[in-house]
Amino acid sequence: GAVVSQHPSWVICKSGTSVKIECRSLDFQATTMFWYRQFPKQSLMLMATSNEGSKATYEQGVEKDKFLINHASLTLSTLTVTSAHPEDSSFYICSASSLVEPEGTQYFGPGTRLLVL
Amino acid sequence: AQSVTQPDIHITVSEGASLELRCNYSYGATPYLFWYVQSPGQGLQLLLKYFSGDTLVQGIKGFEAEFKRSQSSFNLRKPSVHWSDAAEYFCAVGAGGTGNQFYFGTGTSLTVIP
């Protein structure tokens, strides 16, 4: 149980284009989803927290107009990188938690590697 | 301020040897503690968690961790390491509740030599 998927796993795009990454909880309802960014050989950096049906809460320094997050249902959240530039190239990981586990356990997706040329 | 420290950036052990990965935390409330493992190019897999009860918790893949409140530690152990355990290990602390963020350590990279 508690499986989270991400799509795509790899994406290469041209500078200036937008890229959408999907995060799905496959076997549970995700009350909250989190989006992280991870640089090589570093820890995870929280970008934003999203609750179903609400606007996402962004961490300081994360441009909300550049990283658009939508959490339209209890099983799906999307991250759209708008007007992507090479510095946006990174590994993006989502996680999800549910009310079923009140301790707040987060289950992570496999990640999406974005390369902007 | 909340923080998690993993003092060992990189550890190398021989296959079959025991393993201990250290995690210390600074947290103002009752901590909810987690250990995750990440293989290269993959997401994080939950190994184990602690939020109440017995301070020695068992996880998957033969791992265990012990919560020591007096030392603000939550060290991960395994009695006999397998080559497949080579990965990056992250300790995390949270406040509990589905909407609360985690604070991650910087990770410990484990190499297993035959």
PDB file of C-alpha atoms in Angstrom:
ATOM      1  CA  GLY A   1       0.000   0.000   0.000  1.00  0.00           C
ATOM      2  CA  ALA A   2       0.830   3.726   0.031  1.00  0.00           C
ATOM      3  CA  VAL A   3       2.173   3.963  -3.494  1.00  0.00           C
ATOM      4  CA  VAL A   4       2.865   7.287  -5.141  1.00  0.00           C
ATOM      5  CA  SER A   5       3.595   7.609  -8.821  1.00  0.00           C
ATOM      6  CA  GLN A   6       5.062  10.436 -10.854  1.00  0.00           C
ATOM      7  CA  HIS A   7       4.857  11.110 -14.527  1.00  0.00           C
ATOM      8  CA  PRO A   8       6.976  11.608 -16.488  1.00  0.00           C
ATOM      9  CA  SER A   9      10.082  10.098 -14.960  1.00  0.00           C
ATOM     10  CA  TRP A  10      12.290  11.976 -17.418  1.00  0.00           C
ATOM     11  CA  VAL A  11      11.649  15.092 -19.424  1.00  0.00           C
ATOM     12  CA  ILE A  12      13.863  17.162 -21.693  1.00  0.00           C
ATOM     13  CA  CYS A  13      12.551  20.478 -22.925  1.00  0.00           C
ATOM     14  CA  LYS A  14      13.708  23.637 -24.623  1.00  0.00           C
ATOM     15  CA  SER A  15      14.270  26.821 -22.694  1.00  0.00           C
ATOM     16  CA  GLY A  16      11.106  28.907 -22.513  1.00  0.00           C
ATOM     17  CA  THR A  17       8.645  26.042 -22.654  1.00  0.00           C
ATOM     18  CA  SER A  18       6.440  24.798 -19.833  1.00  0.00           C
ATOM     19  CA  VAL A  19       6.545  21.340 -18.318  1.00  0.00           C
ATOM     20  CA  LYS A  20       3.867  19.618 -16.254  1.00  0.00           C
ATOM     21  CA  ILE A  21       4.693  16.898 -13.746  1.00  0.00           C
ATOM     22  CA  GLU A  22       1.963  14.724 -12.271  1.00  0.00           C
ATOM     23  CA  CYS A  23       1.957  13.154  -8.844  1.00  0.00           C
ATOM     24  CA  ARG A  24      -0.639  10.514  -8.036  1.00  0.00           C
ATOM     25  CA  SER A  25      -1.431   8.548  -4.908  1.00  0.00           C
ATOM     26  CA  LEU A  26      -2.480   5.175  -6.264  1.00  0.00           C
ATOM     27  CA  ASP A  27      -4.023   3.422  -3.303  1.00  0.00           C
ATOM     28  CA  PHE A  28      -4.868   6.100  -0.773  1.00  0.00           C
ATOM     29  CA  GLN A  29      -6.359   9.549  -0.576  1.00  0.00           C
ATOM     30  CA  ALA A  30      -3.688  12.178  -0.191  1.00  0.00           C
ATOM     31  CA  THR A  31      -4.938  15.016   1.937  1.00  0.00           C
ATOM     32  CA  THR A  32      -1.643  16.790   1.551  1.00  0.00           C
ATOM     33  CA  MET A  33       1.012  16.613  -1.117  1.00  0.00           C
ATOM     34  CA  PHE A  34       4.476  18.053  -0.987  1.00  0.00           C
ATOM     35  CA  TRP A  35       6.824  19.035  -3.796  1.00  0.00           C
ATOM     36  CA  TYR A  36      10.564  18.867  -3.333  1.00  0.00           C
ATOM     37  CA  ARG A  37      13.571  19.673  -5.411  1.00  0.00           C
ATOM     38  CA  GLN A  38      16.812  17.773  -5.039  1.00  0.00           C
ATOM     39  CA  PHE A  39      20.204  18.781  -6.376  1.00  0.00           C
ATOM     40  CA  PRO A  40      22.889  16.160  -6.980  1.00  0.00           C
ATOM     41  CA  LYS A  41      24.198  14.635  -3.788  1.00  0.00           C
ATOM     42  CA  GLN A  42      22.109  16.948  -1.647  1.00  0.00           C
ATOM     43  CA  SER A  43      19.116  16.633   0.584  1.00  0.00           C
ATOM     44  CA  LEU A  44      15.554  17.469  -0.370  1.00  0.00           C
ATOM     45  CA  MET A  45      14.453  21.069  -0.515  1.00  0.00           C
ATOM     46  CA  LEU A  46      10.763  21.616   0.144  1.00  0.00           C
ATOM     47  CA  MET A  47       9.223  23.825  -2.512  1.00  0.00           C
ATOM     48  CA  ALA A  48       5.569  23.842  -1.565  1.00  0.00           C
ATOM     49  CA  THR A  49       2.800  22.115   0.333  1.00  0.00           C
ATOM     50  CA  SER A  50      -0.595  21.619  -1.220  1.00  0.00           C
ATOM     51  CA  ASN A  51      -3.879  20.545   0.262  1.00  0.00           C
ATOM     52  CA  GLU A  52      -6.690  19.254  -1.873  1.00  0.00           C
ATOM     53  CA  GLY A  53      -8.885  22.076  -3.083  1.00  0.00           C
ATOM     54  CA  SER A  54      -6.703  24.812  -1.622  1.00  0.00           C
ATOM     55  CA  LYS A  55      -3.962  27.034  -2.888  1.00  0.00           C
ATOM     56  CA  ALA A  56      -0.471  25.725  -2.344  1.00  0.00           C
ATOM     57  CA  THR A  57       1.766  27.163   0.325  1.00  0.00           C
ATOM     58  CA  TYR A  58       5.179  27.993  -1.091  1.00  0.00           C
ATOM     59  CA  GLU A  59       8.431  28.060   0.801  1.00  0.00           C
ATOM     60  CA  GLN A  60      10.399  31.254   0.976  1.00  0.00           C
ATOM     61  CA  GLY A  61      12.357  31.870  -2.179  1.00  0.00           C
ATOM     62  CA  VAL A  62      10.215  29.666  -4.403  1.00  0.00           C
ATOM     63  CA  GLU A  63       8.536  31.618  -7.188  1.00  0.00           C
ATOM     64  CA  LYS A  64       4.868  30.712  -7.164  1.00  0.00           C
ATOM     65  CA  ASP A  65       4.331  32.109 -10.652  1.00  0.00           C
ATOM     66  CA  LYS A  66       7.074  29.915 -11.996  1.00  0.00           C
ATOM     67  CA  PHE A  67       6.189  26.731 -10.184  1.00  0.00           C
ATOM     68  CA  LEU A  68       2.431  26.349 -10.457  1.00  0.00           C
ATOM     69  CA  ILE A  69       0.911  23.700  -8.225  1.00  0.00           C
ATOM     70  CA  ASN A  70      -2.584  22.337  -8.517  1.00  0.00           C
ATOM     71  CA  HIS A  71      -4.096  19.765  -6.160  1.00  0.00           C
ATOM     72  CA  ALA A  72      -7.491  19.286  -7.738  1.00  0.00           C
ATOM     73  CA  SER A  73      -8.331  15.903  -6.260  1.00  0.00           C
ATOM     74  CA  LEU A  74      -7.375  13.667  -3.368  1.00  0.00           C
ATOM     75  CA  THR A  75      -5.221  11.558  -5.658  1.00  0.00           C
ATOM     76  CA  LEU A  76      -3.599  14.036  -8.023  1.00  0.00           C
ATOM     77  CA  SER A  77      -1.322  17.022  -7.738  1.00  0.00           C
ATOM     78  CA  THR A  78       0.516  18.670 -10.592  1.00  0.00           C
ATOM     79  CA  LEU A  79       3.580  20.868 -10.723  1.00  0.00           C
ATOM     80  CA  THR A  80       3.999  23.028 -13.801  1.00  0.00           C
ATOM     81  CA  VAL A  81       7.352  24.639 -14.416  1.00  0.00           C
ATOM     82  CA  THR A  82       6.527  27.648 -16.541  1.00  0.00           C
ATOM     83  CA  SER A  83       8.969  29.203 -18.978  1.00  0.00           C
ATOM     84  CA  ALA A  84      11.624  26.739 -17.926  1.00  0.00           C
ATOM     85  CA  HIS A  85      15.275  27.741 -18.028  1.00  0.00           C
ATOM     86  CA  PRO A  86      18.440  25.662 -17.684  1.00  0.00           C
ATOM     87  CA  GLU A  87      18.729  26.585 -13.998  1.00  0.00           C
ATOM     88  CA  ASP A  88      15.406  24.810 -13.426  1.00  0.00           C
ATOM     89  CA  SER A  89      17.027  21.523 -14.401  1.00  0.00           C
ATOM     90  CA  SER A  90      16.778  19.299 -11.365  1.00  0.00           C
ATOM     91  CA  PHE A  91      15.231  16.227  -9.803  1.00  0.00           C
ATOM     92  CA  TYR A  92      11.693  16.920  -8.616  1.00  0.00           C
ATOM     93  CA  ILE A  93      10.083  14.605  -6.069  1.00  0.00           C
ATOM     94  CA  CYS A  94       6.567  14.653  -4.708  1.00  0.00           C
ATOM     95  CA  SER A  95       5.246  13.054  -1.563  1.00  0.00           C
ATOM     96  CA  ALA A  96       1.812  12.494  -0.124  1.00  0.00           C
ATOM     97  CA  SER A  97       0.317  12.026   3.288  1.00  0.00           C
ATOM     98  CA  SER A  98      -3.179  11.150   4.439  1.00  0.00           C
ATOM     99  CA  LEU A  99      -5.460  11.441   7.429  1.00  0.00           C
ATOM    100  CA  VAL A 100      -5.289   7.679   7.838  1.00  0.00           C
ATOM    101  CA  GLU A 101      -1.809   8.092   9.308  1.00  0.00           C
ATOM    102  CA  PRO A 102      -2.049  10.994  11.754  1.00  0.00           C
ATOM    103  CA  GLU A 103       1.662  10.952  12.454  1.00  0.00           C
ATOM    104  CA  GLY A 104       2.068  12.519   9.030  1.00  0.00           C
ATOM    105  CA  THR A 105       4.080   9.829   7.269  1.00  0.00           C
ATOM    106  CA  GLN A 106       4.999  10.992   3.786  1.00  0.00           C
ATOM    107  CA  TYR A 107       5.158   8.529   0.914  1.00  0.00           C
ATOM    108  CA  PHE A 108       7.369   9.566  -1.935  1.00  0.00           C
ATOM    109  CA  GLY A 109       7.092   9.245  -5.658  1.00  0.00           C
ATOM    110  CA  PRO A 110      10.009   7.983  -7.773  1.00  0.00           C
ATOM    111  CA  GLY A 111      10.922  11.480  -8.909  1.00  0.00           C
ATOM    112  CA  THR A 112      11.050  13.334 -12.216  1.00  0.00           C
ATOM    113  CA  ARG A 113      14.316  14.408 -13.746  1.00  0.00           C
ATOM    114  CA  LEU A 114      13.973  17.629 -15.718  1.00  0.00           C
ATOM    115  CA  LEU A 115      16.601  18.805 -18.162  1.00  0.00           C
ATOM    116  CA  VAL A 116      16.114  22.184 -19.772  1.00  0.00           C
ATOM    117  CA  LEU A 117      18.260  22.854 -22.820  1.00  0.00           C
TER     118      LEU A 117
ATOM    119  CA  ALA B   1      14.811  26.101  15.386  1.00  0.00           C
ATOM    120  CA  GLN B   2      14.112  22.673  14.036  1.00  0.00           C
ATOM    121  CA  SER B   3      16.998  20.825  12.494  1.00  0.00           C
ATOM    122  CA  VAL B   4      18.303  17.372  11.781  1.00  0.00           C
ATOM    123  CA  THR B   5      21.971  16.466  11.734  1.00  0.00           C
ATOM    124  CA  GLN B   6      23.461  13.419  10.122  1.00  0.00           C
ATOM    125  CA  PRO B   7      27.119  13.705  11.111  1.00  0.00           C
ATOM    126  CA  ASP B   8      28.421  11.129   8.674  1.00  0.00           C
ATOM    127  CA  ILE B   9      28.332  12.236   5.054  1.00  0.00           C
ATOM    128  CA  HIS B  10      29.684   8.942   3.810  1.00  0.00           C
ATOM    129  CA  ILE B  11      30.180   5.517   5.390  1.00  0.00           C
ATOM    130  CA  THR B  12      31.815   2.426   3.946  1.00  0.00           C
ATOM    131  CA  VAL B  13      31.223  -0.995   5.448  1.00  0.00           C
ATOM    132  CA  SER B  14      32.005  -4.528   4.420  1.00  0.00           C
ATOM    133  CA  GLU B  15      29.202  -6.826   3.436  1.00  0.00           C
ATOM    134  CA  GLY B  16      28.063  -8.765   6.478  1.00  0.00           C
ATOM    135  CA  ALA B  17      29.307  -6.156   8.922  1.00  0.00           C
ATOM    136  CA  SER B  18      27.027  -4.240  11.251  1.00  0.00           C
ATOM    137  CA  LEU B  19      25.913  -0.716  10.497  1.00  0.00           C
ATOM    138  CA  GLU B  20      24.903   2.309  12.519  1.00  0.00           C
ATOM    139  CA  LEU B  21      23.875   5.593  10.938  1.00  0.00           C
ATOM    140  CA  ARG B  22      23.611   8.534  13.262  1.00  0.00           C
ATOM    141  CA  CYS B  23      20.835  11.094  13.427  1.00  0.00           C
ATOM    142  CA  ASN B  24      20.475  13.924  15.901  1.00  0.00           C
ATOM    143  CA  TYR B  25      17.624  16.360  15.932  1.00  0.00           C
ATOM    144  CA  SER B  26      16.669  19.663  17.459  1.00  0.00           C
ATOM    145  CA  TYR B  27      12.941  20.026  17.838  1.00  0.00           C
ATOM    146  CA  GLY B  28      10.779  22.066  20.144  1.00  0.00           C
ATOM    147  CA  ALA B  29       7.896  19.640  20.470  1.00  0.00           C
ATOM    148  CA  THR B  30       7.412  15.912  20.557  1.00  0.00           C
ATOM    149  CA  PRO B  31       9.222  14.696  17.471  1.00  0.00           C
ATOM    150  CA  TYR B  32       7.894  12.287  14.923  1.00  0.00           C
ATOM    151  CA  LEU B  33      10.959  10.595  13.457  1.00  0.00           C
ATOM    152  CA  PHE B  34      11.513   8.822  10.177  1.00  0.00           C
ATOM    153  CA  TRP B  35      14.254   7.098   8.245  1.00  0.00           C
ATOM    154  CA  TYR B  36      14.129   6.908   4.465  1.00  0.00           C
ATOM    155  CA  VAL B  37      16.404   5.258   1.914  1.00  0.00           C
ATOM    156  CA  GLN B  38      17.029   6.530  -1.596  1.00  0.00           C
ATOM    157  CA  SER B  39      18.632   4.515  -4.354  1.00  0.00           C
ATOM    158  CA  PRO B  40      20.299   6.458  -7.204  1.00  0.00           C
ATOM    159  CA  GLY B  41      17.784   8.231  -9.394  1.00  0.00           C
ATOM    160  CA  GLN B  42      14.870   7.072  -7.284  1.00  0.00           C
ATOM    161  CA  GLY B  43      12.443   8.490  -4.787  1.00  0.00           C
ATOM    162  CA  LEU B  44      12.569   7.864  -1.054  1.00  0.00           C
ATOM    163  CA  GLN B  45      11.374   4.661   0.541  1.00  0.00           C
ATOM    164  CA  LEU B  46      10.217   4.628   4.149  1.00  0.00           C
ATOM    165  CA  LEU B  47      12.328   2.317   6.303  1.00  0.00           C
ATOM    166  CA  LEU B  48      10.744   2.978   9.676  1.00  0.00           C
ATOM    167  CA  LYS B  49       9.160   5.593  11.866  1.00  0.00           C
ATOM    168  CA  TYR B  50       8.729   6.463  15.520  1.00  0.00           C
ATOM    169  CA  PHE B  51       6.109   8.619  17.193  1.00  0.00           C
ATOM    170  CA  SER B  52       5.239   6.876  20.435  1.00  0.00           C
ATOM    171  CA  GLY B  53       5.584   3.699  22.427  1.00  0.00           C
ATOM    172  CA  ASP B  54       8.561   1.389  22.389  1.00  0.00           C
ATOM    173  CA  THR B  55      11.666   3.412  21.655  1.00  0.00           C
ATOM    174  CA  LEU B  56      13.199   0.606  19.608  1.00  0.00           C
ATOM    175  CA  VAL B  57      11.380   0.350  16.307  1.00  0.00           C
ATOM    176  CA  GLN B  58      11.715  -2.271  13.649  1.00  0.00           C
ATOM    177  CA  GLY B  59      11.540  -1.480   9.988  1.00  0.00           C
ATOM    178  CA  ILE B  60      11.774  -3.115   6.631  1.00  0.00           C
ATOM    179  CA  LYS B  61      14.849  -4.824   5.192  1.00  0.00           C
ATOM    180  CA  GLY B  62      16.121  -5.765   8.657  1.00  0.00           C
ATOM    181  CA  PHE B  63      16.666  -2.201   9.866  1.00  0.00           C
ATOM    182  CA  GLU B  64      15.889  -0.915  13.327  1.00  0.00           C
ATOM    183  CA  ALA B  65      16.249   2.424  15.048  1.00  0.00           C
ATOM    184  CA  GLU B  66      16.293   3.550  18.641  1.00  0.00           C
ATOM    185  CA  PHE B  67      14.842   6.806  19.896  1.00  0.00           C
ATOM    186  CA  LYS B  68      16.815   8.310  22.763  1.00  0.00           C
ATOM    187  CA  ARG B  69      15.137  11.424  24.007  1.00  0.00           C
ATOM    188  CA  SER B  70      17.962  12.320  26.396  1.00  0.00           C
ATOM    189  CA  GLN B  71      20.419  12.360  23.509  1.00  0.00           C
ATOM    190  CA  SER B  72      18.008  13.756  20.902  1.00  0.00           C
ATOM    191  CA  SER B  73      19.021  10.893  18.677  1.00  0.00           C
ATOM    192  CA  PHE B  74      17.367   8.392  16.398  1.00  0.00           C
ATOM    193  CA  ASN B  75      20.146   6.163  15.104  1.00  0.00           C
ATOM    194  CA  LEU B  76      19.544   3.556  12.431  1.00  0.00           C
ATOM    195  CA  ARG B  77      21.094   0.108  12.761  1.00  0.00           C
ATOM    196  CA  LYS B  78      21.384  -3.124  10.871  1.00  0.00           C
ATOM    197  CA  PRO B  79      23.231  -6.173  12.222  1.00  0.00           C
ATOM    198  CA  SER B  80      24.450  -7.479   8.872  1.00  0.00           C
ATOM    199  CA  VAL B  81      24.682  -5.302   5.788  1.00  0.00           C
ATOM    200  CA  HIS B  82      23.944  -6.604   2.306  1.00  0.00           C
ATOM    201  CA  TRP B  83      25.404  -5.210  -0.902  1.00  0.00           C
ATOM    202  CA  SER B  84      21.915  -4.075  -1.894  1.00  0.00           C
ATOM    203  CA  ASP B  85      21.833  -1.719   1.096  1.00  0.00           C
ATOM    204  CA  ALA B  86      24.206   0.664  -0.677  1.00  0.00           C
ATOM    205  CA  ALA B  87      22.185   3.867  -1.031  1.00  0.00           C
ATOM    206  CA  GLU B  88      21.580   7.290   0.478  1.00  0.00           C
ATOM    207  CA  TYR B  89      19.865   7.387   3.856  1.00  0.00           C
ATOM    208  CA  PHE B  90      17.872  10.326   5.153  1.00  0.00           C
ATOM    209  CA  CYS B  91      16.634  11.012   8.644  1.00  0.00           C
ATOM    210  CA  ALA B  92      13.610  13.289   9.000  1.00  0.00           C
ATOM    211  CA  VAL B  93      11.655  14.858  11.840  1.00  0.00           C
ATOM    212  CA  GLY B  94       8.130  16.200  11.737  1.00  0.00           C
ATOM    213  CA  ALA B  95       5.475  17.592  14.021  1.00  0.00           C
ATOM    214  CA  GLY B  96       2.903  14.938  13.205  1.00  0.00           C
ATOM    215  CA  GLY B  97      -0.277  15.606  11.295  1.00  0.00           C
ATOM    216  CA  THR B  98      -0.742  15.326   7.582  1.00  0.00           C
ATOM    217  CA  GLY B  99      -0.059  18.943   6.738  1.00  0.00           C
ATOM    218  CA  ASN B 100       3.166  19.429   8.592  1.00  0.00           C
ATOM    219  CA  GLN B 101       6.470  19.516   6.804  1.00  0.00           C
ATOM    220  CA  PHE B 102       9.451  17.330   7.444  1.00  0.00           C
ATOM    221  CA  TYR B 103      12.913  18.537   8.284  1.00  0.00           C
ATOM    222  CA  PHE B 104      15.487  16.362   6.580  1.00  0.00           C
ATOM    223  CA  GLY B 105      19.078  15.675   7.414  1.00  0.00           C
ATOM    224  CA  THR B 106      21.691  16.071   4.716  1.00  0.00           C
ATOM    225  CA  GLY B 107      21.868  12.356   4.200  1.00  0.00           C
ATOM    226  CA  THR B 108      24.461   9.620   4.652  1.00  0.00           C
ATOM    227  CA  SER B 109      25.791   7.797   1.638  1.00  0.00           C
ATOM    228  CA  LEU B 110      26.464   4.122   2.320  1.00  0.00           C
ATOM    229  CA  THR B 111      28.954   2.108   0.304  1.00  0.00           C
ATOM    230  CA  VAL B 112      29.125  -1.642   0.816  1.00  0.00           C
ATOM    231  CA  ILE B 113      32.302  -3.433  -0.174  1.00  0.00           C
ATOM    232  CA  PRO B 114      32.432  -7.178  -0.813  1.00  0.00           C
TER     233      PRO B 114
END
